[in-house]
Amino acid sequence: MTGVVWICKKTLGYILNCQSYDGGFGLSPGLESHGGATYCAIATLKLMGYITDDPVSKRPKCSVIDLPSVVEWSLQKQMPNGGFQGRANKASDTCYSFWVGGSLKLLGAHHFIDQEALRCFLFTCQFKYGGFSKWPGEFPDLYHAYYGFCGFSLLEEPGLAPVCFELGITEKAATHSLRTLY
Amino acid sequence: MDSEDEEETTIPLSQRPEWSDVQPLPQDDGPNPVVPIAYTDEFRETMDYFRAVFHKDERSPRALDLTAQVIRLNAANYTVWHFRRLILDSLQCDLQEELDFIDGMSSNNYKNYQIWHHRRWVAEKLGNIATTSELKFTEKVLFLDPKNYHAWSHRQWALQALGGWEGELKFCEELLEDDIFNNSAWNQRYFVITKSPLLGGLQNMRDSELSYCTEAILKNPENESPWRYLRGLYKGDNEAFVKSPAISGVCTRVLEKNRHCVFALCLLLDLLCYGFQPTPDLIEMLRNESSSNLDPKFSNLVCSMLEKADPMRGRYWTWRRDNLPSHVC
């Protein structure tokens, strides 16, 4: 077995152990399901090739994790105010538009998101002089601004570049990086 | 070793005789630094002296004190924490005292990754004598912030590495009494019933846990946590899940009071997908609610009710309806 294959297998094993009883993923086995951890799990599986697009059903296939329950967990994280929370019974936060929204995109389930509601929520988090904060009424920061933009890109907001969700950068940047590497 | 002398901290390092042999090493920002940070004089000087001892790899008591000063200025500087650990090892320092130091650094820093990592490193070296202190410390943090992810992570690590499981279920119960919506506490409860060496495992605990979460569900049916917990009790055992009268019982009891409870309908849909046969009473109860729905398939009715009760995820419930397993009634 080559080194890379061995690393992938070990990583896969760890990730599988991180899927919680409620379908989401925690940062370590046994820890609470969290939007950020779920994104890292799904994106890693996508990058390693364990989640593949099925051209027939146009839906990603993954036989190693419990796909239906992570999809349902993720969708359940969209709150009445339209934003996504990172954990059950916590407040919604701009950045989870990317972590959870992005996970759903990678799982081919982003069209189940209430897009109009998410859009409304994101606008409430936009600061009057630009940028985004985690919640409405707070001062913005680069991190929430970046992921707010990614959220809008997920919603295919006109004028925004498409994002490569498993890397968290634009498709253009991702393609450029690959070309530079090889 | 790290005792604070008020007067000492105000005297610049360059003027202290005990540092006179050291040539401070300035930060190399290169010839044209972009967006250079406007450090305070105190910060710049402390870092210059740190760089000097770091590059000399001086593992001395004064270097240890210096790492404490740097940490006070920037507790996220992981290079300094790493060097501090090297010094602690070389000088064979008392690690109980180090725990006291960490305690002192912790307030206002309960979400600092470096402090928690350092604490784990120290506790791991101390072993079982740290069991009580680690459970007490995380308890203190969780009292202030009952969902602090770092604290829960440290607590789970401590239980598995150092033990102390005896009071853990009670601990979860107390937190849930404070806030039945605390998903972290529910998660910890699941962790305890599955991993504790004292409770006999999930199968052994299932019945009592069923009662516990049923009670929580009935008190607040809109609380997602106990519903997920309930489902989790049957993870990997779908046969028992479908056959359990308690599970269908909870759904029925909740739906009797509120036909629009999304979590109850969702759990019912889950049951149906695994072959559950609803009673005539249950079927009639839901058909009466949705009299316009004449679809003979009960599962289709449940999906329609979900589309209405949970319009935000309406498209998802429609998709579920269109992708039901063929055997579902």
Coordinates of C-alpha atoms in Angstrom, one line a residue:
Chain A
M1 CA 0.0 0.0 0.0
T2 CA 1.4 3.4 -0.9
G3 CA 1.8 6.1 1.7
V4 CA -0.9 8.3 0.3
V5 CA -3.4 5.4 0.3
W6 CA -2.5 4.5 3.8
I7 CA -3.0 8.1 5.0
C8 CA -6.4 8.2 3.3
K9 CA -7.5 5.0 4.8
K10 CA -6.5 6.1 8.3
T11 CA -8.0 9.5 7.9
L12 CA -11.3 7.9 6.6
G13 CA -11.4 5.7 9.7
Y14 CA -11.0 8.7 12.0
I15 CA -13.6 10.7 10.2
L16 CA -16.1 7.8 10.3
N17 CA -15.6 7.6 14.1
C18 CA -16.4 11.3 14.3
Q19 CA -20.0 10.9 13.0
S20 CA -22.3 11.4 16.0
Y21 CA -25.5 9.7 16.9
D22 CA -27.4 12.6 15.4
G23 CA -25.8 12.4 11.9
G24 CA -23.5 15.4 12.2
F25 CA -19.7 15.2 12.8
G26 CA -17.8 16.3 15.9
L27 CA -14.1 17.4 16.1
S28 CA -13.1 14.1 17.7
P29 CA -15.0 10.8 18.3
G30 CA -17.6 11.3 20.9
L31 CA -17.8 15.1 20.6
E32 CA -20.9 17.1 19.8
S33 CA -21.9 17.5 16.2
H34 CA -20.6 20.8 14.9
G35 CA -21.0 22.7 11.6
G36 CA -17.3 23.4 11.2
A37 CA -16.3 19.8 12.0
T38 CA -19.0 18.5 9.6
Y39 CA -17.6 20.7 6.8
C40 CA -14.1 19.4 7.5
A41 CA -15.3 15.8 7.4
I42 CA -17.3 16.1 4.2
A43 CA -14.7 18.3 2.4
T44 CA -11.9 15.9 3.3
L45 CA -13.9 12.9 2.1
K46 CA -14.6 14.8 -1.2
L47 CA -10.9 15.7 -1.6
M48 CA -9.9 12.1 -1.0
G49 CA -12.4 10.8 -3.5
Y50 CA -14.7 9.0 -1.0
I51 CA -17.6 11.2 -2.1
T52 CA -18.1 10.9 -5.8
D53 CA -20.7 12.4 -8.1
D54 CA -23.0 9.9 -9.6
P55 CA -23.8 11.0 -13.1
V56 CA -26.9 8.9 -13.3
S57 CA -28.8 10.3 -10.3
K58 CA -26.8 13.6 -10.3
R59 CA -26.3 13.0 -6.5
P60 CA -23.1 12.3 -4.7
K61 CA -22.5 8.8 -3.6
C62 CA -20.8 7.8 -0.4
S63 CA -21.1 4.4 1.0
V64 CA -18.9 4.9 4.0
I65 CA -20.8 7.5 6.1
D66 CA -24.4 7.7 7.0
L67 CA -25.3 10.1 4.2
P68 CA -29.1 10.5 4.8
S69 CA -28.6 11.5 8.5
V70 CA -25.8 14.0 7.8
V71 CA -28.0 15.6 5.1
E72 CA -30.9 15.8 7.5
W73 CA -28.8 17.1 10.4
S74 CA -27.4 19.8 8.1
L75 CA -30.8 20.9 6.8
Q76 CA -32.1 21.0 10.3
K77 CA -29.5 23.6 11.2
Q78 CA -31.3 26.3 9.2
M79 CA -33.2 28.4 11.7
P80 CA -36.5 30.2 11.4
N81 CA -34.5 33.4 10.8
G82 CA -33.0 31.8 7.7
G83 CA -29.4 31.6 9.0
F84 CA -27.6 28.4 9.9
Q85 CA -26.6 27.4 13.4
G86 CA -23.4 25.5 14.1
R87 CA -25.0 23.2 16.7
A88 CA -28.5 22.3 17.8
N89 CA -30.2 24.8 20.0
K90 CA -27.6 27.5 19.4
A91 CA -27.8 30.8 17.6
S92 CA -27.4 31.1 13.9
D93 CA -24.2 32.7 12.7
T94 CA -23.1 34.0 9.2
C95 CA -20.1 31.7 8.9
Y96 CA -22.2 28.5 9.1
S97 CA -23.8 29.6 5.7
F98 CA -20.5 28.3 4.4
W99 CA -19.7 25.4 6.9
V100 CA -23.2 23.9 6.8
G101 CA -24.4 25.3 3.5
G102 CA -21.1 24.2 1.9
S103 CA -21.5 20.7 3.3
L104 CA -24.9 20.5 1.8
K105 CA -23.5 21.7 -1.5
L106 CA -20.8 19.0 -1.5
L107 CA -23.6 16.4 -0.6
G108 CA -25.7 17.6 -3.5
A109 CA -28.5 18.7 -1.2
H110 CA -28.1 22.5 -1.3
H111 CA -31.2 22.9 -3.3
F112 CA -33.2 21.9 -0.2
I113 CA -32.0 25.0 1.6
D114 CA -34.6 27.8 2.0
Q115 CA -32.5 30.1 -0.2
E116 CA -34.6 33.2 0.2
A117 CA -34.6 32.9 4.0
L118 CA -30.8 32.5 4.0
R119 CA -30.4 35.5 1.8
C120 CA -32.5 37.6 4.1
F121 CA -30.5 36.5 7.1
L122 CA -27.2 37.3 5.5
F123 CA -28.4 40.8 4.6
T124 CA -29.3 41.4 8.3
C125 CA -25.7 40.6 9.2
Q126 CA -24.2 43.0 6.7
F127 CA -22.7 46.0 8.3
K128 CA -23.8 49.4 7.0
Y129 CA -20.3 50.3 6.0
G130 CA -19.6 46.9 4.5
G131 CA -18.5 43.5 5.6
F132 CA -20.4 40.9 7.7
S133 CA -20.6 40.1 11.4
K134 CA -21.6 36.8 12.9
W135 CA -24.9 38.2 14.1
P136 CA -27.0 41.3 13.2
G137 CA -25.9 44.5 14.9
E138 CA -22.3 43.5 15.6
F139 CA -19.2 44.9 14.1
P140 CA -17.9 43.0 11.0
D141 CA -14.7 41.0 10.7
L142 CA -12.8 39.5 7.7
Y143 CA -13.7 35.9 8.7
H144 CA -17.5 36.5 8.7
A145 CA -17.2 38.7 5.6
Y146 CA -15.4 36.0 3.7
Y147 CA -17.9 33.3 4.6
G148 CA -20.8 35.6 4.2
F149 CA -19.6 36.1 0.6
C150 CA -19.2 32.4 0.2
G151 CA -22.8 32.0 1.4
F152 CA -24.0 34.5 -1.3
S153 CA -22.0 32.6 -3.9
L154 CA -23.7 29.4 -2.8
L155 CA -27.0 31.2 -3.5
E156 CA -25.6 32.1 -6.9
E157 CA -25.9 35.8 -6.2
P158 CA -25.3 37.7 -9.5
G159 CA -21.8 39.2 -9.8
L160 CA -20.1 36.7 -7.5
A161 CA -17.6 34.1 -8.7
P162 CA -18.5 30.5 -8.2
V163 CA -16.7 28.8 -5.2
C164 CA -15.0 25.4 -5.1
F165 CA -16.6 24.3 -1.8
E166 CA -14.2 21.5 -0.9
L167 CA -11.3 24.0 -0.9
G168 CA -13.2 27.1 0.2
I169 CA -11.7 29.3 -2.6
T170 CA -13.1 30.4 -6.0
E171 CA -13.2 27.8 -8.8
K172 CA -10.8 30.1 -10.7
A173 CA -8.3 30.1 -7.8
A174 CA -8.7 26.3 -7.4
T175 CA -8.0 25.6 -11.1
H176 CA -5.1 28.0 -11.0
S177 CA -3.6 26.3 -8.0
L178 CA -3.9 22.9 -9.6
R179 CA -2.2 24.2 -12.8
T180 CA 0.6 25.7 -10.7
L181 CA 1.1 22.5 -8.8
Y182 CA 1.3 20.3 -11.9
Chain B
M1 CA 9.1 30.7 40.1
D2 CA 6.5 32.8 38.4
S3 CA 5.7 35.0 41.4
E4 CA 4.5 38.4 40.3
D5 CA 6.5 41.4 41.7
E6 CA 4.4 44.4 40.8
E7 CA 7.5 46.7 40.6
E8 CA 9.4 44.2 38.5
T9 CA 7.0 44.2 35.6
T10 CA 7.2 47.9 35.0
I11 CA 11.0 47.9 34.7
P12 CA 12.0 47.3 31.1
L13 CA 14.0 44.1 30.6
S14 CA 16.9 46.1 29.1
Q15 CA 17.3 47.8 32.5
R16 CA 17.3 44.7 34.6
P17 CA 20.7 43.5 35.7
E18 CA 19.7 39.8 35.5
W19 CA 19.2 40.3 31.7
S20 CA 22.3 42.4 31.0
D21 CA 24.1 39.5 29.4
V22 CA 21.5 39.0 26.7
Q23 CA 21.4 40.8 23.4
P24 CA 17.8 41.2 22.4
L25 CA 16.9 39.9 18.9
P26 CA 14.6 42.1 16.9
Q27 CA 11.9 40.8 14.6
D28 CA 13.0 40.4 11.0
D29 CA 10.2 41.8 9.0
G30 CA 12.3 42.0 5.9
P31 CA 13.2 45.2 4.0
N32 CA 9.7 46.3 3.0
P33 CA 7.2 45.0 5.6
V34 CA 3.6 45.1 4.4
V35 CA 1.1 46.3 7.0
P36 CA 3.6 46.2 9.9
I37 CA 2.0 45.9 13.3
A38 CA 2.3 48.9 15.7
Y39 CA 3.6 47.0 18.7
T40 CA 3.8 48.7 22.1
D41 CA 7.3 49.2 23.4
E42 CA 6.6 46.6 26.2
F43 CA 5.5 44.0 23.6
R44 CA 8.4 44.6 21.3
E45 CA 11.0 44.5 24.0
T46 CA 9.6 41.3 25.6
M47 CA 9.5 39.6 22.2
D48 CA 13.0 40.7 21.4
Y49 CA 14.3 39.1 24.6
F50 CA 12.2 36.0 24.0
R51 CA 13.7 35.6 20.5
A52 CA 17.2 35.8 22.0
V53 CA 16.6 33.0 24.5
F54 CA 14.6 31.0 22.0
H55 CA 17.4 31.1 19.4
K56 CA 20.0 30.2 22.1
D57 CA 17.7 27.5 23.3
E58 CA 18.3 28.6 26.8
R59 CA 16.2 26.5 29.2
S60 CA 16.5 28.4 32.4
P61 CA 14.3 29.7 35.2
R62 CA 14.6 33.2 33.8
A63 CA 13.5 31.9 30.4
L64 CA 10.5 30.2 31.9
D65 CA 9.5 33.5 33.6
L66 CA 9.9 35.3 30.3
T67 CA 7.6 32.8 28.5
A68 CA 5.0 33.7 31.1
Q69 CA 5.4 37.4 30.3
V70 CA 5.0 36.7 26.6
I71 CA 2.0 34.6 27.2
R72 CA 0.4 37.4 29.2
L73 CA 0.9 39.7 26.3
N74 CA -0.3 37.2 23.7
A75 CA -1.7 33.9 24.9
A76 CA -2.1 32.6 21.3
N77 CA 1.6 32.5 20.6
Y78 CA 2.0 28.8 20.1
T79 CA 5.8 29.0 19.6
V80 CA 6.2 30.4 23.1
W81 CA 3.9 27.7 24.6
H82 CA 6.0 25.1 22.9
F83 CA 9.2 26.5 24.2
R84 CA 7.7 26.7 27.7
R85 CA 7.1 23.0 27.5
L86 CA 10.7 22.3 26.5
I87 CA 11.8 24.3 29.5
L88 CA 9.4 22.6 31.9
D89 CA 10.8 19.3 30.7
S90 CA 14.4 20.3 31.0
L91 CA 14.1 21.8 34.4
Q92 CA 11.8 19.0 35.6
C93 CA 9.4 21.6 37.0
D94 CA 6.5 20.8 39.4
L95 CA 3.6 20.3 37.0
Q96 CA 1.0 20.8 39.8
E97 CA 2.4 24.4 40.0
E98 CA 2.1 24.6 36.2
L99 CA -1.6 23.7 36.5
D100 CA -1.9 26.7 38.9
F101 CA -0.2 28.9 36.4
I102 CA -2.7 27.7 33.7
D103 CA -5.6 28.4 36.1
G104 CA -4.3 31.9 36.4
M105 CA -4.0 32.4 32.6
S106 CA -7.4 30.9 31.9
S107 CA -10.0 33.6 32.9
N108 CA -10.9 35.6 29.8
N109 CA -9.2 32.9 27.8
Y110 CA -11.7 30.0 27.9
K111 CA -11.7 29.7 24.1
N112 CA -7.9 29.8 23.6
Y113 CA -6.7 26.7 21.8
Q114 CA -3.1 27.0 23.1
I115 CA -4.1 27.0 26.8
W116 CA -6.3 24.0 26.5
H117 CA -3.6 22.1 24.6
H118 CA -1.0 23.0 27.2
R119 CA -3.4 21.9 30.0
R120 CA -3.9 18.6 28.3
W121 CA -0.1 18.1 28.0
V122 CA 0.4 18.9 31.7
A123 CA -2.5 16.7 32.8
E124 CA -1.4 13.8 30.7
K125 CA 2.1 13.9 32.3
L126 CA 0.6 14.1 35.7
G127 CA -1.7 11.1 35.1
N128 CA -4.3 10.0 37.6
I129 CA -3.4 12.6 40.2
A130 CA -4.9 15.1 37.8
T131 CA -8.3 13.4 37.5
T132 CA -10.1 15.4 40.1
S133 CA -8.5 18.7 39.1
E134 CA -9.4 18.3 35.4
L135 CA -13.0 17.4 36.1
K136 CA -13.3 20.3 38.6
F137 CA -11.7 22.7 36.2
T138 CA -13.9 21.8 33.3
E139 CA -16.9 21.9 35.6
K140 CA -16.0 25.5 36.6
V141 CA -15.7 26.5 32.9
L142 CA -18.9 24.8 32.0
F143 CA -20.7 26.6 34.8
L144 CA -19.7 29.9 33.2
D145 CA -20.3 28.6 29.6
P146 CA -22.3 25.3 29.5
K147 CA -21.5 24.8 25.8
N148 CA -17.8 25.6 25.7
Y149 CA -16.5 23.1 23.1
H150 CA -13.0 23.1 24.4
A151 CA -14.2 22.3 27.9
W152 CA -16.3 19.4 26.8
S153 CA -13.4 18.1 24.6
H154 CA -11.0 18.3 27.6
R155 CA -13.5 16.7 29.9
Q156 CA -14.1 13.7 27.5
W157 CA -10.4 13.3 27.1
A158 CA -9.9 13.4 30.9
L159 CA -12.5 10.8 31.5
Q160 CA -11.1 8.4 29.0
A161 CA -7.4 9.0 29.9
L162 CA -7.7 9.6 33.6
G163 CA -11.0 8.2 34.7
G164 CA -13.5 9.6 37.2
W165 CA -16.7 8.4 35.5
E166 CA -18.7 8.0 38.7
G167 CA -20.4 11.3 38.8
E168 CA -20.7 12.0 35.1
L169 CA -24.2 11.0 34.4
K170 CA -25.3 13.1 37.4
F171 CA -23.3 16.0 36.0
C172 CA -25.2 15.7 32.7
E173 CA -28.5 15.6 34.6
E174 CA -27.7 18.8 36.5
L175 CA -26.8 20.7 33.4
L176 CA -30.0 19.4 31.7
E177 CA -32.0 20.5 34.8
D178 CA -30.5 24.0 34.2
D179 CA -31.2 24.0 30.5
I180 CA -33.0 21.0 28.9
F181 CA -32.1 22.5 25.5
N182 CA -28.3 22.2 26.1
N183 CA -27.3 19.9 23.2
S184 CA -23.7 19.6 24.6
A185 CA -25.1 18.1 27.8
W186 CA -27.2 15.7 25.8
N187 CA -24.2 14.7 23.7
Q188 CA -22.2 14.1 26.9
R189 CA -25.0 12.0 28.2
Y190 CA -24.7 9.8 25.1
F191 CA -21.0 9.7 25.6
V192 CA -21.4 8.5 29.2
I193 CA -24.0 5.8 28.5
T194 CA -21.9 4.4 25.6
K195 CA -18.4 4.8 26.9
S196 CA -18.5 4.6 30.7
P197 CA -17.0 1.4 32.1
L198 CA -19.4 1.5 35.0
L199 CA -22.8 1.5 33.3
G200 CA -22.7 -1.6 31.2
G201 CA -23.1 -0.1 27.7
L202 CA -25.9 1.3 25.6
Q203 CA -28.0 -1.8 25.6
N204 CA -28.0 -1.9 29.3
M205 CA -28.9 1.7 29.7
R206 CA -31.5 1.9 26.8
D207 CA -34.7 1.4 28.8
S208 CA -33.9 4.0 31.5
E209 CA -32.6 6.4 29.0
L210 CA -35.8 6.0 26.9
S211 CA -37.8 7.1 30.0
Y212 CA -35.5 10.0 30.5
C213 CA -35.6 11.5 27.1
T214 CA -39.3 10.7 26.6
E215 CA -40.0 12.9 29.7
A216 CA -37.8 15.6 28.2
I217 CA -39.6 15.4 24.8
L218 CA -43.1 15.6 26.4
K219 CA -42.0 18.7 28.3
N220 CA -40.7 20.5 25.2
P221 CA -41.6 18.7 22.0
E222 CA -40.0 21.5 20.0
N223 CA -36.6 20.6 21.6
E224 CA -34.5 18.9 18.9
S225 CA -31.9 17.4 21.3
P226 CA -33.9 14.7 23.0
W227 CA -35.5 13.5 19.7
R228 CA -32.0 13.0 18.3
Y229 CA -30.9 11.3 21.5
L230 CA -33.9 9.0 21.3
R231 CA -33.0 8.0 17.8
G232 CA -29.4 7.6 18.8
L233 CA -30.4 5.0 21.5
Y234 CA -31.2 2.7 18.6
K235 CA -28.2 3.4 16.4
G236 CA -27.2 0.3 14.6
D237 CA -30.3 -1.6 15.8
N238 CA -33.1 -0.7 13.3
E239 CA -35.0 -3.9 14.2
A240 CA -35.4 -2.9 17.8
F241 CA -36.1 0.7 16.6
V242 CA -39.1 -0.4 14.6
K243 CA -40.4 -2.8 17.1
S244 CA -40.1 -0.5 20.1
P245 CA -43.6 0.4 21.4
A246 CA -42.0 3.3 23.4
I247 CA -40.8 5.0 20.3
S248 CA -44.1 4.9 18.4
G249 CA -45.7 5.7 21.7
V250 CA -43.8 9.0 22.0
C251 CA -44.7 10.0 18.5
T252 CA -48.3 9.2 19.1
R253 CA -48.5 11.1 22.4
V254 CA -46.9 14.2 21.0
L255 CA -49.0 14.1 17.8
E256 CA -52.1 13.8 19.8
K257 CA -51.4 17.2 21.3
N258 CA -49.8 18.7 18.3
R259 CA -50.3 17.3 14.8
H260 CA -47.7 19.8 13.5
C261 CA -44.7 18.7 15.6
V262 CA -42.0 18.3 13.0
F263 CA -39.7 16.1 15.0
A264 CA -42.6 13.7 15.8
L265 CA -43.6 13.5 12.2
C266 CA -40.0 13.1 11.2
L267 CA -39.4 10.2 13.6
L268 CA -42.6 8.6 12.4
L269 CA -41.4 8.8 8.8
D270 CA -38.2 7.2 9.9
L271 CA -40.1 4.4 11.5
L272 CA -42.2 3.9 8.4
C273 CA -39.1 3.7 6.3
Y274 CA -37.9 0.8 8.4
G275 CA -41.1 -1.1 8.0
F276 CA -43.2 0.2 10.9
Q277 CA -46.9 -0.7 10.7
P278 CA -49.0 2.1 12.1
T279 CA -52.0 1.3 14.2
P280 CA -55.5 2.2 12.8
D281 CA -55.9 4.8 15.6
L282 CA -52.7 6.6 14.5
I283 CA -53.7 6.5 10.9
E284 CA -57.1 7.9 11.6
M285 CA -55.7 10.6 13.9
L286 CA -53.5 11.9 11.1
R287 CA -56.0 11.5 8.3
N288 CA -58.5 13.5 10.3
E289 CA -56.0 16.3 10.5
S290 CA -55.3 16.3 6.8
S291 CA -58.8 15.6 5.5
S292 CA -57.9 16.9 2.0
N293 CA -55.3 14.3 1.6
L294 CA -56.8 11.2 0.1
D295 CA -53.5 9.5 -0.7
P296 CA -53.9 5.8 0.4
K297 CA -50.2 5.7 1.3
F298 CA -49.8 6.7 4.9
S299 CA -46.2 7.7 4.4
N300 CA -47.2 10.1 1.7
L301 CA -49.6 11.7 4.1
V302 CA -46.9 12.0 6.7
C303 CA -44.6 13.7 4.1
S304 CA -47.4 16.1 3.1
M305 CA -47.9 17.0 6.8
L306 CA -44.2 17.6 7.1
E307 CA -44.2 19.9 4.0
K308 CA -46.9 22.0 5.7
A309 CA -45.5 21.9 9.2
D310 CA -41.9 22.6 8.1
P311 CA -42.1 24.8 5.0
M312 CA -38.5 25.8 5.3
R313 CA -37.5 22.3 4.4
G314 CA -40.5 21.7 2.2
R315 CA -38.5 20.7 -0.9
Y316 CA -36.6 18.2 1.2
W317 CA -39.8 16.6 2.5
T318 CA -41.2 16.4 -1.0
W319 CA -38.0 14.7 -2.1
R320 CA -38.3 12.2 0.8
R321 CA -41.9 11.5 -0.4
D322 CA -40.7 10.9 -3.9
N323 CA -37.9 8.6 -2.7
L324 CA -39.6 6.4 -0.2
P325 CA -38.5 2.7 -0.1
S326 CA -41.0 0.6 -2.0
H327 CA -42.1 -1.5 1.0
V328 CA -43.2 1.5 3.0
C329 CA -46.9 1.6 3.8

